[in-house]
Coordinates of C-alpha atoms and ligand atoms in Angstrom, one line a residue:
Chain A
M741 CA 89.3 69.0 165.4
V742 CA 86.3 68.4 168.3
D743 CA 87.6 70.1 171.8
E744 CA 86.6 66.0 172.7
T745 CA 89.8 64.4 170.6
Q746 CA 91.6 67.0 170.6
A747 CA 91.1 66.2 174.5
V748 CA 91.6 62.5 173.8
L749 CA 94.7 63.0 171.6
D750 CA 96.2 65.6 174.7
S751 CA 96.0 63.4 177.6
I752 CA 97.9 60.8 175.7
E753 CA 101.6 61.1 176.6
G754 CA 104.0 59.3 175.0
T755 CA 103.7 55.4 174.6
V756 CA 103.1 52.3 177.1
G757 CA 105.5 50.5 177.4
D758 CA 108.9 49.7 175.7
I759 CA 108.9 50.4 172.4
T760 CA 112.4 49.4 171.6
V761 CA 113.7 45.4 171.0
V762 CA 117.0 43.9 172.0
D763 CA 118.9 44.4 168.4
P764 CA 116.3 45.8 165.6
K765 CA 115.7 44.8 161.9
M766 CA 114.2 48.9 161.8
S767 CA 114.0 51.0 163.1
M768 CA 111.4 54.8 164.2
R769 CA 112.1 57.8 166.3
N770 CA 110.0 60.5 166.6
V771 CA 107.8 60.4 163.4
D772 CA 105.3 62.7 162.6
V773 CA 104.0 62.1 159.4
F774 CA 101.4 65.1 158.1
Y775 CA 99.0 65.8 154.3
S776 CA 99.8 68.4 153.8
D777 CA 99.0 71.2 157.7
K778 CA 96.9 68.2 158.6
Q779 CA 99.4 66.2 160.9
A780 CA 98.7 62.7 160.7
I781 CA 101.5 61.0 163.6
Y782 CA 102.7 61.8 166.0
D783 CA 105.4 61.5 167.7
V784 CA 106.2 58.1 167.5
D785 CA 109.0 55.2 168.2
L786 CA 109.4 51.8 167.5
D787 CA 111.5 49.1 166.6
V788 CA 110.8 46.2 164.3
A789 CA 112.6 43.2 164.9
N790 CA 113.6 40.3 163.0
N791 CA 112.0 36.9 162.8
E792 CA 109.1 38.9 165.4
V793 CA 104.7 39.3 163.7
I794 CA 104.5 42.9 165.0
A795 CA 100.6 43.1 164.4
M796 CA 99.9 47.7 164.4
I797 CA 96.1 47.9 165.1
G798 CA 94.0 51.1 166.5
P799 CA 90.3 52.4 165.1
S800 CA 90.5 53.8 161.5
G801 CA 92.0 56.4 160.7
C802 CA 94.3 56.2 163.2
G803 CA 97.4 55.7 161.1
K804 CA 98.4 52.5 160.6
S805 CA 98.9 53.2 157.5
T806 CA 100.3 56.4 157.4
F807 CA 102.9 54.6 160.0
L808 CA 103.1 51.2 157.9
R809 CA 103.9 53.0 154.3
C810 CA 106.4 55.6 155.9
M811 CA 108.4 51.9 157.0
N812 CA 109.6 51.6 153.0
R813 CA 108.9 55.6 151.9
M814 CA 105.5 54.4 150.2
N815 CA 104.6 58.1 150.9
D816 CA 107.0 59.4 148.8
T817 CA 104.0 59.2 146.4
I818 CA 101.4 60.8 148.2
P819 CA 102.3 65.0 146.8
T820 CA 100.8 66.0 150.5
C821 CA 102.2 63.8 152.3
R822 CA 105.6 65.1 154.8
V823 CA 107.3 62.6 156.7
E824 CA 109.5 63.8 159.8
G825 CA 112.2 62.1 161.9
S826 CA 114.2 59.0 161.7
I827 CA 113.3 55.8 160.0
S828 CA 116.5 53.4 159.5
L829 CA 116.8 49.6 158.5
D830 CA 119.6 47.6 159.9
G831 CA 121.2 51.6 161.6
E832 CA 121.1 53.4 157.7
D833 CA 118.5 56.1 157.6
I834 CA 115.5 54.7 154.9
Y835 CA 115.5 58.7 154.3
A836 CA 118.9 59.7 153.5
K837 CA 119.4 61.1 150.0
D838 CA 122.0 58.1 147.9
Q839 CA 119.0 55.5 149.2
D840 CA 117.1 54.2 146.4
P841 CA 113.8 53.9 146.9
V842 CA 113.2 51.1 144.8
L843 CA 116.1 49.3 145.7
L844 CA 114.1 49.9 149.3
R845 CA 110.8 48.3 148.7
A846 CA 112.7 45.1 147.3
R847 CA 114.0 45.4 150.7
V848 CA 111.2 46.1 152.4
G849 CA 108.0 44.9 150.7
M850 CA 104.6 45.1 150.3
V851 CA 100.9 43.1 150.9
F852 CA 98.0 45.2 150.5
Q853 CA 94.3 44.8 150.9
K854 CA 93.2 43.7 147.9
P855 CA 95.1 41.6 146.6
N856 CA 96.8 43.5 143.0
P857 CA 98.0 41.0 141.0
F858 CA 99.7 42.2 137.1
A859 CA 97.7 41.3 134.1
K860 CA 99.9 38.8 133.5
S861 CA 101.0 35.4 133.9
I862 CA 101.3 33.9 137.4
F863 CA 104.7 33.1 136.1
D864 CA 105.4 36.9 135.4
N865 CA 103.9 37.7 138.5
V866 CA 106.2 36.3 140.7
A867 CA 109.1 37.0 138.1
Y868 CA 108.9 40.5 137.6
G869 CA 110.6 41.8 140.2
P870 CA 113.5 39.2 140.4
R871 CA 113.8 40.5 136.3
I872 CA 113.5 44.5 137.0
H873 CA 116.2 44.0 140.3
G874 CA 118.3 41.3 137.8
L875 CA 118.8 38.6 140.3
A876 CA 118.8 36.1 137.7
A877 CA 121.3 35.2 135.4
N878 CA 119.9 33.1 133.4
R879 CA 116.3 31.2 133.0
A880 CA 117.3 28.5 134.8
E881 CA 118.0 30.7 137.6
L882 CA 114.7 32.5 137.8
D883 CA 112.5 29.5 137.5
D884 CA 114.5 28.8 141.2
I885 CA 113.7 32.2 142.3
V886 CA 109.5 31.5 141.3
V887 CA 109.0 28.4 142.2
K888 CA 111.2 29.3 145.3
S889 CA 108.7 31.7 146.3
L890 CA 105.1 30.3 145.2
K891 CA 106.0 27.3 147.4
R892 CA 107.1 29.5 150.8
A893 CA 103.7 31.8 149.8
G894 CA 101.9 28.2 149.9
L895 CA 101.1 28.4 146.5
Y896 CA 103.0 26.2 144.4
E897 CA 100.6 22.9 144.4
E898 CA 97.6 24.4 143.5
V899 CA 99.0 26.5 140.7
K900 CA 102.6 24.6 138.9
S901 CA 100.4 23.0 136.4
R902 CA 99.3 26.8 134.8
L903 CA 102.3 28.8 135.5
D904 CA 100.6 30.6 132.4
A905 CA 97.2 31.5 133.1
P906 CA 96.4 34.2 134.1
G907 CA 97.4 35.7 138.0
T908 CA 94.2 37.9 138.0
S909 CA 92.1 33.6 137.1
L910 CA 93.3 32.7 140.7
S911 CA 91.5 33.0 143.1
G912 CA 90.5 36.0 146.0
G913 CA 93.2 34.2 148.8
Q914 CA 95.2 33.0 146.1
Q915 CA 95.7 36.0 144.7
Q916 CA 96.8 37.4 147.8
R917 CA 99.5 34.6 148.4
L918 CA 100.7 35.9 144.4
C919 CA 101.4 38.6 146.0
I920 CA 103.1 37.6 148.8
A921 CA 105.0 34.8 146.2
R922 CA 105.6 38.3 144.3
T923 CA 106.8 40.3 148.0
I924 CA 109.3 37.5 148.3
A925 CA 110.5 36.8 145.0
V926 CA 112.7 40.1 145.6
S927 CA 114.3 38.7 148.7
P928 CA 112.9 41.8 151.6
E929 CA 113.6 41.4 154.8
V930 CA 110.9 43.4 155.9
I931 CA 107.7 42.4 155.0
L932 CA 105.2 45.2 155.5
M933 CA 101.4 44.1 155.3
D934 CA 98.3 46.4 155.6
E935 CA 95.0 44.5 156.3
P936 CA 96.2 41.8 154.0
C937 CA 92.7 39.3 154.5
S938 CA 90.3 42.4 154.7
A939 CA 89.2 40.6 150.8
L940 CA 89.3 37.2 152.2
D941 CA 87.4 34.0 153.3
P942 CA 87.7 32.6 156.3
I943 CA 89.8 29.8 155.3
A944 CA 91.9 31.7 152.6
T945 CA 92.5 33.8 156.0
A946 CA 93.2 30.7 158.0
R947 CA 95.5 30.1 155.6
I948 CA 97.1 33.6 154.7
E949 CA 97.7 33.4 159.2
E950 CA 99.4 30.4 158.7
L951 CA 101.7 31.3 155.4
I952 CA 102.1 35.0 157.9
D953 CA 103.9 32.3 160.6
E954 CA 106.4 30.4 158.3
L955 CA 107.7 33.6 157.0
R956 CA 108.2 35.2 160.7
E957 CA 111.5 32.4 160.4
N958 CA 113.0 34.6 158.2
Y959 CA 111.4 37.9 158.2
A960 CA 110.3 40.4 160.1
I961 CA 106.7 42.0 159.6
A962 CA 104.6 44.1 161.0
I963 CA 100.4 43.2 159.7
V964 CA 98.3 46.1 159.8
T965 CA 95.1 44.5 160.9
H966 CA 91.2 45.5 161.6
S967 CA 90.3 42.4 162.9
M968 CA 91.8 42.0 166.8
Q969 CA 91.7 38.4 166.2
Q970 CA 94.2 38.4 163.9
A971 CA 96.3 40.5 165.7
A972 CA 95.9 38.3 168.5
R973 CA 96.4 34.7 166.6
V974 CA 98.9 35.8 164.7
S975 CA 101.5 38.8 166.4
Q976 CA 103.6 38.3 168.7
R977 CA 104.0 41.9 169.5
T978 CA 101.0 44.6 169.1
A979 CA 101.0 48.1 169.0
Y980 CA 97.4 50.2 169.3
F981 CA 97.7 53.8 167.6
H982 CA 94.9 56.1 168.4
L983 CA 94.3 59.6 166.5
G984 CA 97.7 58.7 165.4
K985 CA 99.6 59.1 168.6
L986 CA 101.4 55.1 170.0
V987 CA 99.1 54.1 173.3
E988 CA 101.0 51.1 173.5
V989 CA 103.1 48.4 172.5
G990 CA 103.8 45.4 174.1
Q991 CA 103.6 41.5 174.3
T992 CA 100.8 40.6 172.1
N993 CA 99.2 37.7 175.6
D994 CA 100.3 40.7 177.8
I995 CA 98.1 43.4 175.2
F996 CA 95.0 41.0 175.0
T997 CA 94.3 39.8 178.7
N998 CA 95.9 42.7 180.7
P999 CA 96.4 46.1 178.9
A1000 CA 97.7 49.2 181.1
H1001 CA 96.8 51.3 178.7
E1002 CA 92.6 52.4 180.0
L1003 CA 92.1 53.6 175.3
T1004 CA 94.0 50.0 174.7
E1005 CA 91.3 47.9 176.5
N1006 CA 88.4 50.5 175.6
Y1007 CA 89.1 48.8 172.2
I1008 CA 90.3 45.0 172.0
T1009 CA 86.9 44.8 174.5
G1010 CA 84.8 46.6 172.2
R1011 CA 83.7 49.7 174.9
F1012 CA 82.9 53.1 173.6
G1013 CA 86.0 55.3 174.0
Chain B
M1223 CA 91.3 49.5 185.3
D1224 CA 89.9 48.9 188.5
K1225 CA 86.8 48.7 187.9
L1226 CA 84.9 46.0 185.4
H1227 CA 83.1 48.4 183.2
L1228 CA 80.8 46.1 182.6
D1229 CA 77.9 48.4 181.2
Q1230 CA 80.4 50.6 178.1
H1231 CA 80.5 47.6 175.6
I1232 CA 79.2 49.2 172.4
S1233 CA 77.0 46.2 172.4
R1234 CA 74.7 46.3 174.5
K1235 CA 73.2 42.5 174.4
F1236 CA 76.8 41.7 175.3
N1237 CA 76.5 44.0 178.8
D1238 CA 73.8 42.3 179.3
E1239 CA 75.3 39.0 179.3
L1240 CA 78.2 39.8 180.8
E1241 CA 76.3 41.4 183.6
D1242 CA 74.2 38.4 183.5
I1243 CA 77.4 36.1 184.5
R1244 CA 79.2 38.3 187.2
N1245 CA 75.2 38.2 188.7
R1246 CA 75.3 34.7 189.1
A1247 CA 78.2 33.7 190.6
L1248 CA 77.1 36.1 193.4
H1249 CA 73.7 34.3 193.3
M1250 CA 75.9 31.4 193.4
G1251 CA 77.6 32.6 195.8
G1252 CA 75.4 33.2 198.0
L1253 CA 73.2 29.8 197.8
V1254 CA 76.6 27.9 198.5
E1255 CA 77.2 30.6 202.2
Q1256 CA 73.1 29.6 202.9
Q1257 CA 74.7 25.6 202.3
V1258 CA 77.4 26.3 204.8
T1259 CA 75.7 27.9 206.9
G1260 CA 72.8 25.7 207.5
G1261 CA 75.6 23.0 207.2
L1262 CA 77.3 24.2 210.1
Q1263 CA 74.4 24.6 212.1
A1264 CA 72.7 21.2 211.5
L1265 CA 76.1 20.1 213.2
L1266 CA 76.7 21.9 216.1
D1267 CA 73.5 21.8 217.0
G1268 CA 72.4 17.8 216.4
D1269 CA 69.4 18.3 214.0
S1270 CA 69.6 16.0 211.9
E1271 CA 66.7 17.2 209.8
L1272 CA 68.4 20.1 209.0
G1273 CA 71.3 18.4 208.3
A1274 CA 70.0 15.7 205.7
E1275 CA 67.9 19.5 203.8
I1276 CA 71.0 20.4 203.9
S1277 CA 73.0 17.4 202.0
K1278 CA 70.3 17.8 199.7
A1279 CA 69.8 21.3 198.5
D1280 CA 74.0 20.2 197.1
H1281 CA 72.4 19.8 193.5
Q1282 CA 70.9 23.1 193.4
V1283 CA 74.9 24.1 193.4
N1284 CA 76.1 22.2 190.9
K1285 CA 73.0 22.9 188.9
M1286 CA 73.8 26.3 188.6
E1287 CA 77.6 25.7 188.2
V1288 CA 77.0 23.7 185.1
E1289 CA 74.9 26.6 183.5
I1290 CA 77.2 28.9 184.7
D1291 CA 79.7 27.1 183.3
E1292 CA 78.1 26.9 180.0
A1293 CA 76.9 30.5 179.9
C1294 CA 80.3 31.3 180.1
T1295 CA 81.8 28.7 177.2
H1296 CA 79.3 30.5 174.6
V1297 CA 80.2 34.4 176.1
L1298 CA 83.6 32.4 174.9
A1299 CA 82.7 31.2 171.2
R1300 CA 80.7 33.8 170.6
R1301 CA 82.2 37.2 171.6
Q1302 CA 86.3 36.3 171.8
P1303 CA 86.4 38.5 174.8
A1304 CA 90.2 40.5 175.6
A1305 CA 91.2 41.8 179.1
S1306 CA 89.4 42.9 181.4
D1307 CA 86.4 41.0 180.0
L1308 CA 88.6 37.8 178.9
R1309 CA 89.7 37.7 182.7
L1310 CA 86.1 37.7 183.8
I1311 CA 84.9 35.2 181.9
V1312 CA 88.5 33.2 183.4
T1313 CA 87.9 34.5 187.5
V1314 CA 83.9 32.8 187.3
I1315 CA 84.7 30.0 185.4
K1316 CA 87.3 28.9 188.3
V1317 CA 85.3 30.9 191.2
I1318 CA 82.1 28.2 190.1
T1319 CA 85.0 25.7 190.4
D1320 CA 85.8 25.9 193.9
L1321 CA 82.2 27.4 195.0
E1322 CA 80.7 23.8 193.9
R1323 CA 83.9 22.0 196.3
I1324 CA 82.3 24.5 199.0
G1325 CA 78.9 23.0 198.5
D1326 CA 80.0 20.0 198.2
E1327 CA 82.1 20.1 201.6
A1328 CA 78.7 22.0 203.4
E1329 CA 77.2 18.2 201.6
K1330 CA 79.7 16.4 203.7
L1331 CA 78.7 18.5 206.8
G1332 CA 75.1 18.1 206.3
R1333 CA 75.4 14.7 206.1
F1334 CA 77.3 13.6 208.6
S1335 CA 75.8 16.0 211.1
V1336 CA 72.7 13.1 210.6
D1337 CA 75.3 10.8 211.9
L1338 CA 76.1 12.5 214.5
A1339 CA 73.1 14.3 216.2
S1340 CA 73.4 11.5 219.0
S1341 CA 76.3 10.9 219.7
R1342 CA 77.6 11.3 222.9
E1343 CA 81.2 12.6 221.1
L1344 CA 80.3 15.5 219.5
P1345 CA 79.5 18.1 222.5
V1346 CA 83.0 17.2 223.4
Y1347 CA 84.4 18.7 220.7
R1348 CA 80.6 21.2 219.8
K1349 CA 82.8 24.6 221.0
E1350 CA 86.2 23.8 218.5
L1351 CA 84.2 23.7 215.5
R1352 CA 82.1 26.2 216.4
H1353 CA 84.8 27.9 216.5
L1354 CA 86.7 26.8 213.1
G1355 CA 83.7 27.3 212.0
E1356 CA 82.8 30.6 212.4
L1357 CA 86.4 31.6 211.1
V1358 CA 85.6 29.7 208.1
K1359 CA 82.1 31.8 207.7
S1360 CA 83.8 34.7 207.9
M1361 CA 86.6 34.1 205.7
L1362 CA 84.2 33.1 203.1
R1363 CA 81.9 35.4 203.8
D1364 CA 84.4 38.8 203.2
A1365 CA 85.9 36.5 200.0
L1366 CA 82.7 36.4 198.2
D1367 CA 82.4 40.4 199.5
A1368 CA 86.0 40.9 197.6
F1369 CA 85.3 39.4 194.2
A1370 CA 81.8 41.1 194.9
R1371 CA 83.6 44.4 195.1
M1372 CA 86.5 43.8 193.3
D1373 CA 88.8 44.3 196.4
V1374 CA 92.3 43.1 196.2
D1375 CA 93.5 44.7 200.0
S1376 CA 89.9 42.8 201.3
A1377 CA 91.3 40.0 199.0
M1378 CA 94.5 39.7 199.9
K1379 CA 93.6 40.4 203.8
T1380 CA 91.0 37.5 203.6
A1381 CA 93.5 34.9 202.1
A1382 CA 95.9 35.9 205.0
K1383 CA 93.6 34.8 207.7
D1384 CA 93.7 31.0 205.8
A1385 CA 96.6 30.8 208.5
D1386 CA 94.3 30.5 211.4
I1387 CA 92.3 28.6 210.2
N1388 CA 95.1 25.9 209.8
Q1389 CA 95.9 26.6 213.0
E1390 CA 92.8 26.1 214.4
Y1391 CA 92.5 23.1 212.5
E1392 CA 95.7 21.4 213.7
T1393 CA 95.0 21.9 217.2
L1394 CA 91.2 20.5 216.7
S1395 CA 92.6 17.5 214.4
R1396 CA 95.2 16.6 217.4
L1397 CA 92.9 16.0 219.9
L1398 CA 90.6 13.8 218.0
V1399 CA 93.7 11.5 217.7
T1400 CA 95.1 11.2 220.9
H1401 CA 90.9 10.8 221.4
M1402 CA 90.7 7.9 218.8
M1403 CA 93.5 6.7 220.2
E1404 CA 93.0 6.8 223.8
D1405 CA 88.7 5.0 223.0
P1406 CA 89.5 2.8 220.0
R1407 CA 85.5 1.1 220.8
Q1408 CA 84.3 5.5 219.7
V1409 CA 86.7 5.4 216.3
R1410 CA 83.7 6.3 214.0
N1411 CA 82.3 9.0 215.7
V1412 CA 85.5 11.1 216.3
F1413 CA 86.7 10.3 212.8
N1414 CA 83.7 11.7 211.4
I1415 CA 83.6 14.6 213.3
T1416 CA 87.6 14.6 212.4
W1417 CA 86.1 14.9 208.9
C1418 CA 84.0 17.6 209.9
A1419 CA 86.2 20.0 210.8
R1420 CA 88.9 19.0 207.2
A1421 CA 86.2 19.6 205.3
L1422 CA 85.6 23.3 207.2
E1423 CA 89.3 22.9 207.0
R1424 CA 88.7 22.7 203.3
I1425 CA 86.2 25.5 202.6
G1426 CA 89.1 27.9 204.1
D1427 CA 91.7 26.7 201.1
H1428 CA 88.8 27.2 198.4
S1429 CA 87.9 30.4 200.4
V1430 CA 91.9 31.3 199.2
N1431 CA 92.0 30.1 196.4
I1432 CA 88.5 32.6 195.0
C1433 CA 90.6 35.7 197.2
E1434 CA 92.9 35.1 195.0
Y1435 CA 91.1 35.0 191.5
V1436 CA 90.2 38.3 192.0
V1437 CA 93.5 39.4 192.6
Y1438 CA 93.5 38.4 188.8
L1439 CA 90.6 39.9 187.9
V1440 CA 91.4 43.2 188.7
K1441 CA 94.7 43.4 188.5
G1442 CA 96.3 41.2 186.0
K1443 CA 97.9 39.1 188.4
D1444 CA 98.0 35.2 189.1
I1445 CA 99.4 35.4 192.8
R1446 CA 98.7 31.6 192.7
H1447 CA 101.7 29.5 194.7
T1448 CA 103.5 32.9 196.3
S1449 CA 103.9 33.9 199.5
F1450 CA 102.5 37.0 201.0
D1451 CA 105.1 39.1 200.5
E1452 CA 105.7 38.1 196.9
A1453 CA 101.6 38.7 196.1
K1454 CA 102.1 42.0 197.6
S1455 CA 105.5 43.2 195.0
K1456 CA 103.7 41.5 191.9
I1457 CA 100.8 43.8 192.8
N1458 CA 102.0 47.0 193.2
N1459 CA 104.2 46.5 189.7
Ligands
ADP1033 N1 96.3 60.3 150.2 C1 95.7 60.7 151.9 N2 95.6 62.6 152.3 C2 94.7 63.1 152.8 N3 95.1 62.9 153.7 C3 95.2 61.5 154.5 C4 95.3 60.7 153.4 N4 96.2 59.1 153.7 C5 95.3 58.5 155.1 N5 95.3 60.7 155.2 C6 95.0 60.6 157.2 O1 95.0 60.6 158.0 C7 94.2 59.9 158.9 C8 95.1 58.2 159.7 O2 94.8 57.0 157.7 P1 95.1 55.6 157.4 O3 96.2 56.0 157.5 O4 94.6 55.6 156.4 O5 94.3 55.4 159.5 P2 94.2 53.7 158.8 O6 95.1 52.8 158.6 O7 94.4 54.0 160.8 O8 92.6 53.4 159.3 C9 93.2 59.9 158.7 O9 92.8 60.8 158.7 C10 92.7 60.0 156.9 O10 92.5 60.9 156.8
MG1034 MG1 94.8 51.4 156.8

């Protein structure tokens, strides 16, 4: 690491702002993440609340995706990755031995940067999760889940006449909403989104953002975004990451009008760090 | 964040735009200060020529307000400024609104001075008007100074001076009311003097506003409609 970068890293001592919430849905404490022996996340504490969108922002490579992936053990799939500290969902350690990562990922769903529908029909894309988790007793129940999920994802009206068509035949924005429907179909409690709009045009983006705001009613949502404007538009709280540390967290209104940390200020105003 | 660091954006064009807006607001402040000084001088010296000139020059102030407003709108639309940049734009929009109003009051001083130049009543109140005028001028100067230097302490101290101005104004207006009651034939002239005193007092109020915006700009805290002590504790945490 260059000396200058090391100096900045050393200068970040703890997090400015209140990392706790009343009645947290998820709690991360003293989280360190390593890829082999390279540390990507340093001692991060953060709570995530129900019915709230928390945005995670910061320069590329600062560890947003790494941190997000810890929250549903998606990092387990990367052999070199090691996670330390504690992460709990409703007070239960999600890294405990008896936790089934597959079940966990149904409770804590994830939507990715590039819409990634399976090479299946629209219906089967959404029905996939409920089928493997055995959430429907019969076809009528499955139909019901699929329709409800598509409706919640704001996609149903556009696809109801062609549920047999391949998911990949949809537009980019529709595909992303299909992926959101797929996530919702297994009744998650938390939804993680990693730059869900970066491949979408402004109209499709606006629809996803509107959807995120609606989903907030029923879920805890954490969204990583490289668009500060998007963070400002969709979130109630914002967390600013820099070089793997959580520099500042606060109400989005405060972060965007009067951030406390100079690094946050520099980033959101487009100044040199 | 006590400095704006307007020269540190990755986009140099953005640096220039913000710097330009700030400079234009300061320039407008200077012009308005001149207008107030001129309006007051015209009144006190009974210089109706100067008064007419000041009155006529008000359109320049108005024009600057419109232009700066437009530049601010463009930055909001194109840059979506945040944090201190956002506060700067919001502050400028507010400051120039008050500056434009101060310009209107200066225009009034100029206009009334034409009427009052040869009146017998004006000399009676010249001393009081001069005193009030000097207080107001120095308050406006200090407010603009605090804005230019983004000096919260001096903004707070300056805002506190408004109480003196209000007191001077109250005293003077009581004298004027008594005069009107005692000598109803001279109501028109005395009434116009009252308007001038009132204009000066209003300039003090607008200067307070400017001071409050300075606090918002630098500290991100809104201290409008709070007492001095409340404001102090808001700023310090
Ligand atoms: N699979 C991986 N293997 C090794 N290093 C990784 C891996 N994924 C990310 N990193 C490193 O971890 C750091 C954080 O990356 P990431 O979480 O993707 O940042 P962000 O999402 O903020 O852009 C970077 O230095 C990146 O190079
Ligand atoms: Mg990422």
